[in-house]
CSV table of C-alpha atoms in Angstrom, one decimal:
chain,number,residue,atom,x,y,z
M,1,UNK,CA,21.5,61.0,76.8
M,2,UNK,CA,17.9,62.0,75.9
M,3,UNK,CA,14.5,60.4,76.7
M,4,UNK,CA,14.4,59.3,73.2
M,5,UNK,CA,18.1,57.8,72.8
M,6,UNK,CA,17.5,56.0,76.2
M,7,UNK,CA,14.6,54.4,75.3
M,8,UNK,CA,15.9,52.7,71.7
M,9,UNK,CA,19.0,51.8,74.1
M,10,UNK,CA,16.9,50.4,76.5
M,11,UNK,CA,14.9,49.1,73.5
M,12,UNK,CA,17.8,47.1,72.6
M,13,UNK,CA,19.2,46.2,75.8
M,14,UNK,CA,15.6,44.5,76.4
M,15,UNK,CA,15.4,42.9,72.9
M,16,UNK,CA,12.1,44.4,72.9
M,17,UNK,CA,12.0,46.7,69.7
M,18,UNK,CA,8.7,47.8,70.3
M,19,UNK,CA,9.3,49.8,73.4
M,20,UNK,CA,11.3,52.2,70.6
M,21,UNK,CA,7.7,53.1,68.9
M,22,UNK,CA,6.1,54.3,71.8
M,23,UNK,CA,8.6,56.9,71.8
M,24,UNK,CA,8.0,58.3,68.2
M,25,UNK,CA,4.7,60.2,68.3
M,26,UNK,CA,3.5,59.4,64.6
M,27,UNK,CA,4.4,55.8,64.9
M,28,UNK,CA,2.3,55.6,68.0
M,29,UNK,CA,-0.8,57.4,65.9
M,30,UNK,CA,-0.4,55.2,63.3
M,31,UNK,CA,0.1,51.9,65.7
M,32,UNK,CA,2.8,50.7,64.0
M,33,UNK,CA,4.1,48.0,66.0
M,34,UNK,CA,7.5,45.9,66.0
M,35,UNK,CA,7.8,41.9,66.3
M,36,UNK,CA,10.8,39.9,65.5
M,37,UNK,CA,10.1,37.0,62.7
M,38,UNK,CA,10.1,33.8,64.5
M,39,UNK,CA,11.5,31.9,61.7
M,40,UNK,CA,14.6,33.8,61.6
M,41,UNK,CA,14.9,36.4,64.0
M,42,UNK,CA,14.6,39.2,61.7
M,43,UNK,CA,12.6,42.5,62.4
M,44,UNK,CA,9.4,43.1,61.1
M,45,UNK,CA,7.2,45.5,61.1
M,46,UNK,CA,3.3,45.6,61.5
M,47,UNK,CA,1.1,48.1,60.5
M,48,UNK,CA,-2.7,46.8,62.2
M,49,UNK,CA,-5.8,48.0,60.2
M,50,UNK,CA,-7.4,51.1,61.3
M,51,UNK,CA,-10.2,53.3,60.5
M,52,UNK,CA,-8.4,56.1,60.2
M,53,UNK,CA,-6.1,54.6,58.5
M,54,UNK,CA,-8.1,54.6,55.2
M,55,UNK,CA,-7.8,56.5,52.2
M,56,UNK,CA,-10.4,55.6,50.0
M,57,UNK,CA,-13.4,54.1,51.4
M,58,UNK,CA,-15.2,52.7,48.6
M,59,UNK,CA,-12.5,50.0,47.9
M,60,UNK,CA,-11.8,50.5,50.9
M,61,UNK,CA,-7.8,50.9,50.7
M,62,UNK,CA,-5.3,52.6,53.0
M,63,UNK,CA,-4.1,55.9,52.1
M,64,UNK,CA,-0.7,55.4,49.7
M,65,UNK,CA,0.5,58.5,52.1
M,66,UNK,CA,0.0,56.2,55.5
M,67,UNK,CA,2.1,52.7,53.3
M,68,UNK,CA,4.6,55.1,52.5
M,69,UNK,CA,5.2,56.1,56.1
M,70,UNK,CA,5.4,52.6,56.9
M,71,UNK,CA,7.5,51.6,55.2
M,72,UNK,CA,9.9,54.7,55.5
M,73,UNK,CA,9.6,53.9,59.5
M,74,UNK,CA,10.2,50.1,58.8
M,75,UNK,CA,13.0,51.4,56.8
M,76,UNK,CA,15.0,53.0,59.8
M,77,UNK,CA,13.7,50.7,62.4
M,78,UNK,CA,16.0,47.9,60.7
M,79,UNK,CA,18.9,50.9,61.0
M,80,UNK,CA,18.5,51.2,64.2
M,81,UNK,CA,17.8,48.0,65.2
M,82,UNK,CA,21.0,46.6,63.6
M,83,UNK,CA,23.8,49.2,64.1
M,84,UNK,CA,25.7,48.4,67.5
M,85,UNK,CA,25.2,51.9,69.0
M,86,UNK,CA,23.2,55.1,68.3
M,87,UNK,CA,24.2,58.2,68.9
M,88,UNK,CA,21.8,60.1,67.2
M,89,UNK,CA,19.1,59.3,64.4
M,90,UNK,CA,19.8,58.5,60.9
M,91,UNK,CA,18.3,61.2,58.4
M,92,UNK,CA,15.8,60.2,55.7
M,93,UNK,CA,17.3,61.9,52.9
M,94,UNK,CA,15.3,60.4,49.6
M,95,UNK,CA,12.6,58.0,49.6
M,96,UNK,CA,10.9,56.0,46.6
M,97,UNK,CA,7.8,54.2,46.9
M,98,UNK,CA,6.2,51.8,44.6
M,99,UNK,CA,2.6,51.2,44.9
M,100,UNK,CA,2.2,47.9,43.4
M,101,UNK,CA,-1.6,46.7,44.7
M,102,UNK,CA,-4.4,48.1,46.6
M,103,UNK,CA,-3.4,47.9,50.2
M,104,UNK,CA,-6.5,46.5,51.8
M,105,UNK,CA,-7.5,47.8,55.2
M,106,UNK,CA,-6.0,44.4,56.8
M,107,UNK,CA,-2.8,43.8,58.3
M,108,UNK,CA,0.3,44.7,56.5
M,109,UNK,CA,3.6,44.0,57.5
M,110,UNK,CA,6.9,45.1,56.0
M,111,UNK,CA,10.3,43.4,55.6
M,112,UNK,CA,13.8,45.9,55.2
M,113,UNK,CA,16.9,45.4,54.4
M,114,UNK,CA,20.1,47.3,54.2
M,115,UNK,CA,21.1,46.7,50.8
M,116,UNK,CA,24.3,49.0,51.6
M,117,UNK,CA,25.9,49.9,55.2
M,118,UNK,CA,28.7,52.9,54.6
M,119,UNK,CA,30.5,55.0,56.9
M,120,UNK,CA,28.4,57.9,55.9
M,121,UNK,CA,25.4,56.7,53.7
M,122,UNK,CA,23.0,53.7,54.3
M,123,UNK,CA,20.6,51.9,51.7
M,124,UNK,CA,17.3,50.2,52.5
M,125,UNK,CA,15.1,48.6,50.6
M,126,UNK,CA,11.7,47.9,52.4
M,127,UNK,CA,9.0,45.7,51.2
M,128,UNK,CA,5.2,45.6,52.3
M,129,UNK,CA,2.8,42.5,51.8
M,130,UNK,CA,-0.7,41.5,53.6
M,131,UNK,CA,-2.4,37.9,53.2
M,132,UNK,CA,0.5,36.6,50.9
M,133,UNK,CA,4.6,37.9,51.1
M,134,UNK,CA,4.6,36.4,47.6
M,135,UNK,CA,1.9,39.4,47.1
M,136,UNK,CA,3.7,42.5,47.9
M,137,UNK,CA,1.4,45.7,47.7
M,138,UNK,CA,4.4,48.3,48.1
M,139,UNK,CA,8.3,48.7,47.8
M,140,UNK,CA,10.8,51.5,48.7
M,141,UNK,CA,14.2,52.4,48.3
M,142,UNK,CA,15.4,54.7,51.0
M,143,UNK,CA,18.8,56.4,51.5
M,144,UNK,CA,19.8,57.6,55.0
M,145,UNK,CA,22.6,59.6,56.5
M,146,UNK,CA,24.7,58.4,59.5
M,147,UNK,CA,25.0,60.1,62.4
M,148,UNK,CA,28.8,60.9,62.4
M,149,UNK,CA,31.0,61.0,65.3
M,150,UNK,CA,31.4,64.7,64.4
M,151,UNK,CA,27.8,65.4,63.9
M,152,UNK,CA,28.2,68.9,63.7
M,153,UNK,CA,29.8,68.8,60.6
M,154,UNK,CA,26.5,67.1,59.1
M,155,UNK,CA,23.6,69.6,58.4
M,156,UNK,CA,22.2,68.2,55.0
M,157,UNK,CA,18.9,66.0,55.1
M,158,UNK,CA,16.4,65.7,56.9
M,159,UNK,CA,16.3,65.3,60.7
M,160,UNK,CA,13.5,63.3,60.9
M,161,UNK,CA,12.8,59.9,63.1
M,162,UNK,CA,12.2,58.3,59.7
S,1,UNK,CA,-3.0,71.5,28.1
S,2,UNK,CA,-2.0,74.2,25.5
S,3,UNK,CA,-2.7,76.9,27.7
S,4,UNK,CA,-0.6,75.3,30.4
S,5,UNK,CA,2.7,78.4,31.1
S,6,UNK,CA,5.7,76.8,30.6
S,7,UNK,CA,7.8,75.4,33.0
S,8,UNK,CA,11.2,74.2,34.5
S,9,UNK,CA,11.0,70.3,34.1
S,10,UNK,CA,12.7,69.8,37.0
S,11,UNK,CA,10.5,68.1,39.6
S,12,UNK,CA,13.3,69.2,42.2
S,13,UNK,CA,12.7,73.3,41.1
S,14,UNK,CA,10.1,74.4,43.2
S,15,UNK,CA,7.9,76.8,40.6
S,16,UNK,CA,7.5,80.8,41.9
S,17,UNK,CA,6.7,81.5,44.6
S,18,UNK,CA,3.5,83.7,43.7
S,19,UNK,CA,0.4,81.7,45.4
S,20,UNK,CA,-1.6,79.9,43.0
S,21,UNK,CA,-4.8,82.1,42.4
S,22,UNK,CA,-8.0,80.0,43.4
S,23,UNK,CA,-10.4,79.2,40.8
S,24,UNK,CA,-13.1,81.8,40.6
S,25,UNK,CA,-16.2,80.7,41.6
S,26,UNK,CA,-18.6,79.4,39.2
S,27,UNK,CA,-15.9,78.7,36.6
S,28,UNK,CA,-14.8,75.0,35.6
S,29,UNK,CA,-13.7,73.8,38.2
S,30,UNK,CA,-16.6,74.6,40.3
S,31,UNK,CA,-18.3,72.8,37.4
S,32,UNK,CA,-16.2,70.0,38.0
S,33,UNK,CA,-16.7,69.9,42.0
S,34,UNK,CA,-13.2,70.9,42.1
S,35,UNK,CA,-13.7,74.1,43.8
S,36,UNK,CA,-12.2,75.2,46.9
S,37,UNK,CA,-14.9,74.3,49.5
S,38,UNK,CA,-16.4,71.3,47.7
S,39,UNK,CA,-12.4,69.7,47.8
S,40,UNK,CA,-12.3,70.7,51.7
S,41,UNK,CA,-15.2,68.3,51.9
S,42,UNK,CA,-13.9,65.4,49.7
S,43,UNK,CA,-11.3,65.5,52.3
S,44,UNK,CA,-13.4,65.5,55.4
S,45,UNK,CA,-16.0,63.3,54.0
S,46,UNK,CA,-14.1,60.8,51.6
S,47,UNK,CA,-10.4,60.8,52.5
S,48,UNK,CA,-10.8,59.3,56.3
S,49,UNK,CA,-6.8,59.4,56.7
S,50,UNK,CA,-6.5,63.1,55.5
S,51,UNK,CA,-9.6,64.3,57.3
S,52,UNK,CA,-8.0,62.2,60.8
S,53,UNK,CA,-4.5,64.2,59.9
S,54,UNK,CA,-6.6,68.1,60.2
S,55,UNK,CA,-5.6,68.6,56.1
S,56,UNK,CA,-7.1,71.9,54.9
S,57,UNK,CA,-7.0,72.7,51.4
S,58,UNK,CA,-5.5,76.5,50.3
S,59,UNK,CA,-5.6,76.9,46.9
S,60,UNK,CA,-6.9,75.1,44.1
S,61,UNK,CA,-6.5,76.3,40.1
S,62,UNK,CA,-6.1,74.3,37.0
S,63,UNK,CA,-3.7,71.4,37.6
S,64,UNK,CA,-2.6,73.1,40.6
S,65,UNK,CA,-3.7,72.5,44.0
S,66,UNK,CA,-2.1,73.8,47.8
S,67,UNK,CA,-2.7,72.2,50.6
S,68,UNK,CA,-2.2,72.6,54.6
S,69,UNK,CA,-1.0,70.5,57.5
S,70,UNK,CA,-1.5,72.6,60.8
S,71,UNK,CA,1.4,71.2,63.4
S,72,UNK,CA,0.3,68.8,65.8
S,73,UNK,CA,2.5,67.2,68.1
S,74,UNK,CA,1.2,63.2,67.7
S,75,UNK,CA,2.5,63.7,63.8
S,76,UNK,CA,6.8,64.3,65.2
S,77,UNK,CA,8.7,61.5,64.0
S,78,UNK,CA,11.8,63.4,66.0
S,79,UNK,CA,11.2,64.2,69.3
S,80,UNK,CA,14.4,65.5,70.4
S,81,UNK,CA,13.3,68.0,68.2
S,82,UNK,CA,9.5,68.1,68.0
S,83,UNK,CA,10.1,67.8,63.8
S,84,UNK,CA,7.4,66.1,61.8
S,85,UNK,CA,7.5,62.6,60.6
S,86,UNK,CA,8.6,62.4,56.5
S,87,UNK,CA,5.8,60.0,56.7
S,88,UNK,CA,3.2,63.3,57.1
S,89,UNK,CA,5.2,64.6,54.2
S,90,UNK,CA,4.1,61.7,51.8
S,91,UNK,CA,0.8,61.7,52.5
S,92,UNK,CA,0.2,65.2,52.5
S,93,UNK,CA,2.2,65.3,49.1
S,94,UNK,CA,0.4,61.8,48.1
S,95,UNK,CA,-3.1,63.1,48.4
S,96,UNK,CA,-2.5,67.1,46.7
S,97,UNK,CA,-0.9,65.6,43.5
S,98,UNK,CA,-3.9,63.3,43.3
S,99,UNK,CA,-6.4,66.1,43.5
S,100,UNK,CA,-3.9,68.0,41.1
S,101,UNK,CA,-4.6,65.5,38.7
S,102,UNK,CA,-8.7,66.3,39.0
S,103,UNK,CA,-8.1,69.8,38.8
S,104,UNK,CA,-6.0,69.4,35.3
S,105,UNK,CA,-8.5,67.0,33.9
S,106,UNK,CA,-11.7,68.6,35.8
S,107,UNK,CA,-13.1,66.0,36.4
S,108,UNK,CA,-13.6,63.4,39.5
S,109,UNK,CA,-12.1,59.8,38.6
S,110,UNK,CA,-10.3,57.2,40.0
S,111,UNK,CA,-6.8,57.5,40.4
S,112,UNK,CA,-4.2,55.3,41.9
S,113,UNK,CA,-0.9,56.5,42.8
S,114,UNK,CA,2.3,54.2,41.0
S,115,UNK,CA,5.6,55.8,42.5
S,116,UNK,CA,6.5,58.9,44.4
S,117,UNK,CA,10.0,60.0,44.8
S,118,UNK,CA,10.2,62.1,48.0
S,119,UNK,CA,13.8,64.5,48.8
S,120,UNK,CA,14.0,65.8,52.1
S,121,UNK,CA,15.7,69.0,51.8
S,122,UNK,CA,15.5,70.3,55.3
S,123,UNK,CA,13.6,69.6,58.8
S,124,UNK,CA,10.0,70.6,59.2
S,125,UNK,CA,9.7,73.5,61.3
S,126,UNK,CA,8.1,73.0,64.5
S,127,UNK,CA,4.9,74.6,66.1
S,128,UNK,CA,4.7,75.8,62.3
S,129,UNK,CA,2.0,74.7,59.6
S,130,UNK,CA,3.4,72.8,56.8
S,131,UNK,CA,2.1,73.5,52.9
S,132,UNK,CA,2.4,71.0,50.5
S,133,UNK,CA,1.5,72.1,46.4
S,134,UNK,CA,1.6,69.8,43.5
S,135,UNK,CA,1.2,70.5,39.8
S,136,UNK,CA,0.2,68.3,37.2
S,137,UNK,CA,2.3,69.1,34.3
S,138,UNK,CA,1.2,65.7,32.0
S,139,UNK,CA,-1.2,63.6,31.3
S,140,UNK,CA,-1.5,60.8,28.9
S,141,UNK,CA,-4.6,58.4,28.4
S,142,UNK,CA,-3.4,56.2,31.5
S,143,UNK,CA,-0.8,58.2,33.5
S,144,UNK,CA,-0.6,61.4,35.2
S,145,UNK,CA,2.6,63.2,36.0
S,146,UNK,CA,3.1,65.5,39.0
S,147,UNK,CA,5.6,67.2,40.5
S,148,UNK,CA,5.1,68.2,44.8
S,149,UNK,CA,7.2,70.3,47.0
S,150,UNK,CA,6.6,70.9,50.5
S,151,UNK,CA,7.0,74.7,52.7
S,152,UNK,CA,6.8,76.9,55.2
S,153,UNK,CA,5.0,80.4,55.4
S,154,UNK,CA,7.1,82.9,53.5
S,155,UNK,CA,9.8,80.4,52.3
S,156,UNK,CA,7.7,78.1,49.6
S,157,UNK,CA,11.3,78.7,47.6
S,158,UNK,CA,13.3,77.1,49.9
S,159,UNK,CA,11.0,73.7,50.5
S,160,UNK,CA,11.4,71.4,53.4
S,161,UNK,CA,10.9,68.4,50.6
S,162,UNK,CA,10.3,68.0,46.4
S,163,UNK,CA,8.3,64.7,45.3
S,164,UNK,CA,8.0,63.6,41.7
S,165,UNK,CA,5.0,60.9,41.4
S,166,UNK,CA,3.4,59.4,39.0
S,167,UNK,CA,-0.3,58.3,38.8
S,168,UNK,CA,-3.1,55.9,36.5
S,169,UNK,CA,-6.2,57.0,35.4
S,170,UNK,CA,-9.2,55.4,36.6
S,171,UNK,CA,-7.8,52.7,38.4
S,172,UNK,CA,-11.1,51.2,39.2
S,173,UNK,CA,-14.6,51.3,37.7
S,174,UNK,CA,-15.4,53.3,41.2
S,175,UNK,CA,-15.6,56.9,41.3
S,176,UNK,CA,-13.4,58.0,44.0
S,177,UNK,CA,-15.5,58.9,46.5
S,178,UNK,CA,-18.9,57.7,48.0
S,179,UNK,CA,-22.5,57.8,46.9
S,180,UNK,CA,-23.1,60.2,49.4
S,181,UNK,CA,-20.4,62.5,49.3
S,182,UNK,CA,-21.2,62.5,45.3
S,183,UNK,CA,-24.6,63.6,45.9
S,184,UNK,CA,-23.5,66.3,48.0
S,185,UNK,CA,-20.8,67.6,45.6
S,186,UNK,CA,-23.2,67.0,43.0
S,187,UNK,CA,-26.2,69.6,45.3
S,188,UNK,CA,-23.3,71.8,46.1
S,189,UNK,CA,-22.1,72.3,42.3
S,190,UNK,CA,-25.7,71.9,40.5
S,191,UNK,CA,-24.0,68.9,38.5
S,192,UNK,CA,-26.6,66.3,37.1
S,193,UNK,CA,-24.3,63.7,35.6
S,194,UNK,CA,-22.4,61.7,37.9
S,195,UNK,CA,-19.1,62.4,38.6
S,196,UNK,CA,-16.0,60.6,37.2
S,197,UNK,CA,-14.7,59.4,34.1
S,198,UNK,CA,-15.4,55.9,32.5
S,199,UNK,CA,-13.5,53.5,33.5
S,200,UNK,CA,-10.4,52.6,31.3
């Protein structure tokens, strides 16, 4: 098994979901970081302001590139985080993003859920807020393909870590 | 625009390959502080996230900007296979369509960005630098159209990912970048009206 496989098995095994970040590069740059909802035991996902972080200082905002990413990562986090075994990753293969407020350079934290598991395809729809989760500032609708069992045989999207 | 060629409507058909010529210099968009060199430092002055990234900016004509990504291993979102993170991929796509919009409209304004529908058609290739072009092919009063697509050196036919987005129009009542920067665009280009539209 590789480094990367190990750790999100070990990630698992330990119930400690971050430990899977610090072995994606970009979600280490970003500092995305993992916690589990205490209310329910759901994943979230938390996205801590940072400097560089910003796309428009005079607001100041976040960049719409680095909320898409988030939620794209939050996205396959709840994949991988809720499928018994992983084999390989799941390939982004589209991705829709709603901007729906300024995303303040505060803390944001996004919610997923697989709207659709199949044997092939999985549907995610992610959801971002900040002060207020009755104030969302971004949505997305992603589509991901499943590593198969014959995983040769699968070559189309895009073999990305989300 | 009129003069606008026509095109394929299909956000998913990448255009020609031919490069997009850059504006010449001292022609509107170096008017506009759309040029080239004064974008390159929007980017490293105003766009903290893009200027943190290492974005460069390759081409720039009317509606139609190019931008580059040079590969850097703390973006790989796979590391089994040292490919880049989709994540780079919307931001780098996010951020040309925006300044596509400017260089349709020539002009500096506000703009906020509503949706963006990203296809990943293949892996990034590692170790090499990633291009990202986005036209803007409509504007109304309020809302810009754009469609992205995402390549390699040599291959901007066969893109790693398409984007369709859509955009408002002076989203605020600020210009889009800071007093500062402004002033320098604004000594750079010779410009002695502010830049930026009024807000909507």
């Amino acid at each position: 098994m590789s480094p990367f496989l190990q750790a999100i098995a070990e990630a698992k095994a330990s119930g400690d979901p971050g430990r899977v970040l610090q072995a994606i590069p970009y979600l280490d740059f970003l500092g995305v970081q993992l916690r589990q909802d205490p209310a329910d035991g759901s994943l979230l996902s938390i996205l801590p302001p940072d400097d560089k972080l910003i796309g428009n200082p005079r607001l100041p905002a976040l960049h719409g590139g680095v909320v898409g990413a988030f939620l794209e990562s939050a996205a396959l986090m709840q994949l991988l985080w809720a499928s018994e075994t992983v084999s390989r990753l799941p390939k982004v293969i589209t991705v829709t993003i709603d901007y729906l407020r300024p995303a303040s350079p505060v803390e944001t934290i996004a919610r997923a859920e697989v709207t659709r598991q199949g044997r092939r395809i999985a549907t995610v729809r992610t959801i971002a807020w900040q002060q207020d989760p009755g104030r969302p500032v971004a949505a997305a609708n992603a589509h991901f393909l499943l590593p198969q069992p014959d995983a040769a045989a699968e070559e189309t999207g895009r073999g990305t870590a989300g | 625009m009129a003069s606008d060629p026509p095109r394929d409507p299909s956000p998913s058909t990448p255009p020609p390959s031919a490069p997009p010529p850059s504006a010449p210099s001292g022609g509107p968009l170096k008017a506009a502080g759309l040029d080239l060199k004064t974008m390159e430092k929007m980017i490293r002055l105003g766009i903290p996230h893009c200027a943190a990234l290492g974005v460069t900016v390759e081409a720039v004509s009317a509606g139609r900007v190019t931008f580059g990504l040079p590969y850097d291993r703390r973006f790989v979102g796979d590391p089994e296979r040292g490919i880049l993170h989709g994540g780079v991929v919307t931001t780098l796509i996010d951020t040309v369509c925006g300044m596509a919009v400017m260089a349709r409209l020539m002009r500096l304004l506000p703009i906020a960005t509503l949706d963006l529908r990203i296809d990943y058609l293949a892996p990034a290739r590692a170790d090499e630098t990633l291009y990202a072009s986005a036209e803007c092919y409509h504007t109304t009063r309020s809302i810009a159209f754009c469609r992205a697509w995402a390549w390699h050196q040599g291959a901007e036919d066969d893109p790693v990912a398409t984007c369709a987005g859509t955009f408002m129009l002076n989203s605020v009542g600020k210009p889009p970048v800071r007093r500062d920067i402004e002033a320098e665009v604004r000594a750079a280009t010779g410009q002695d009206a502010a830049p930026g539209g009024d807000p909507a």
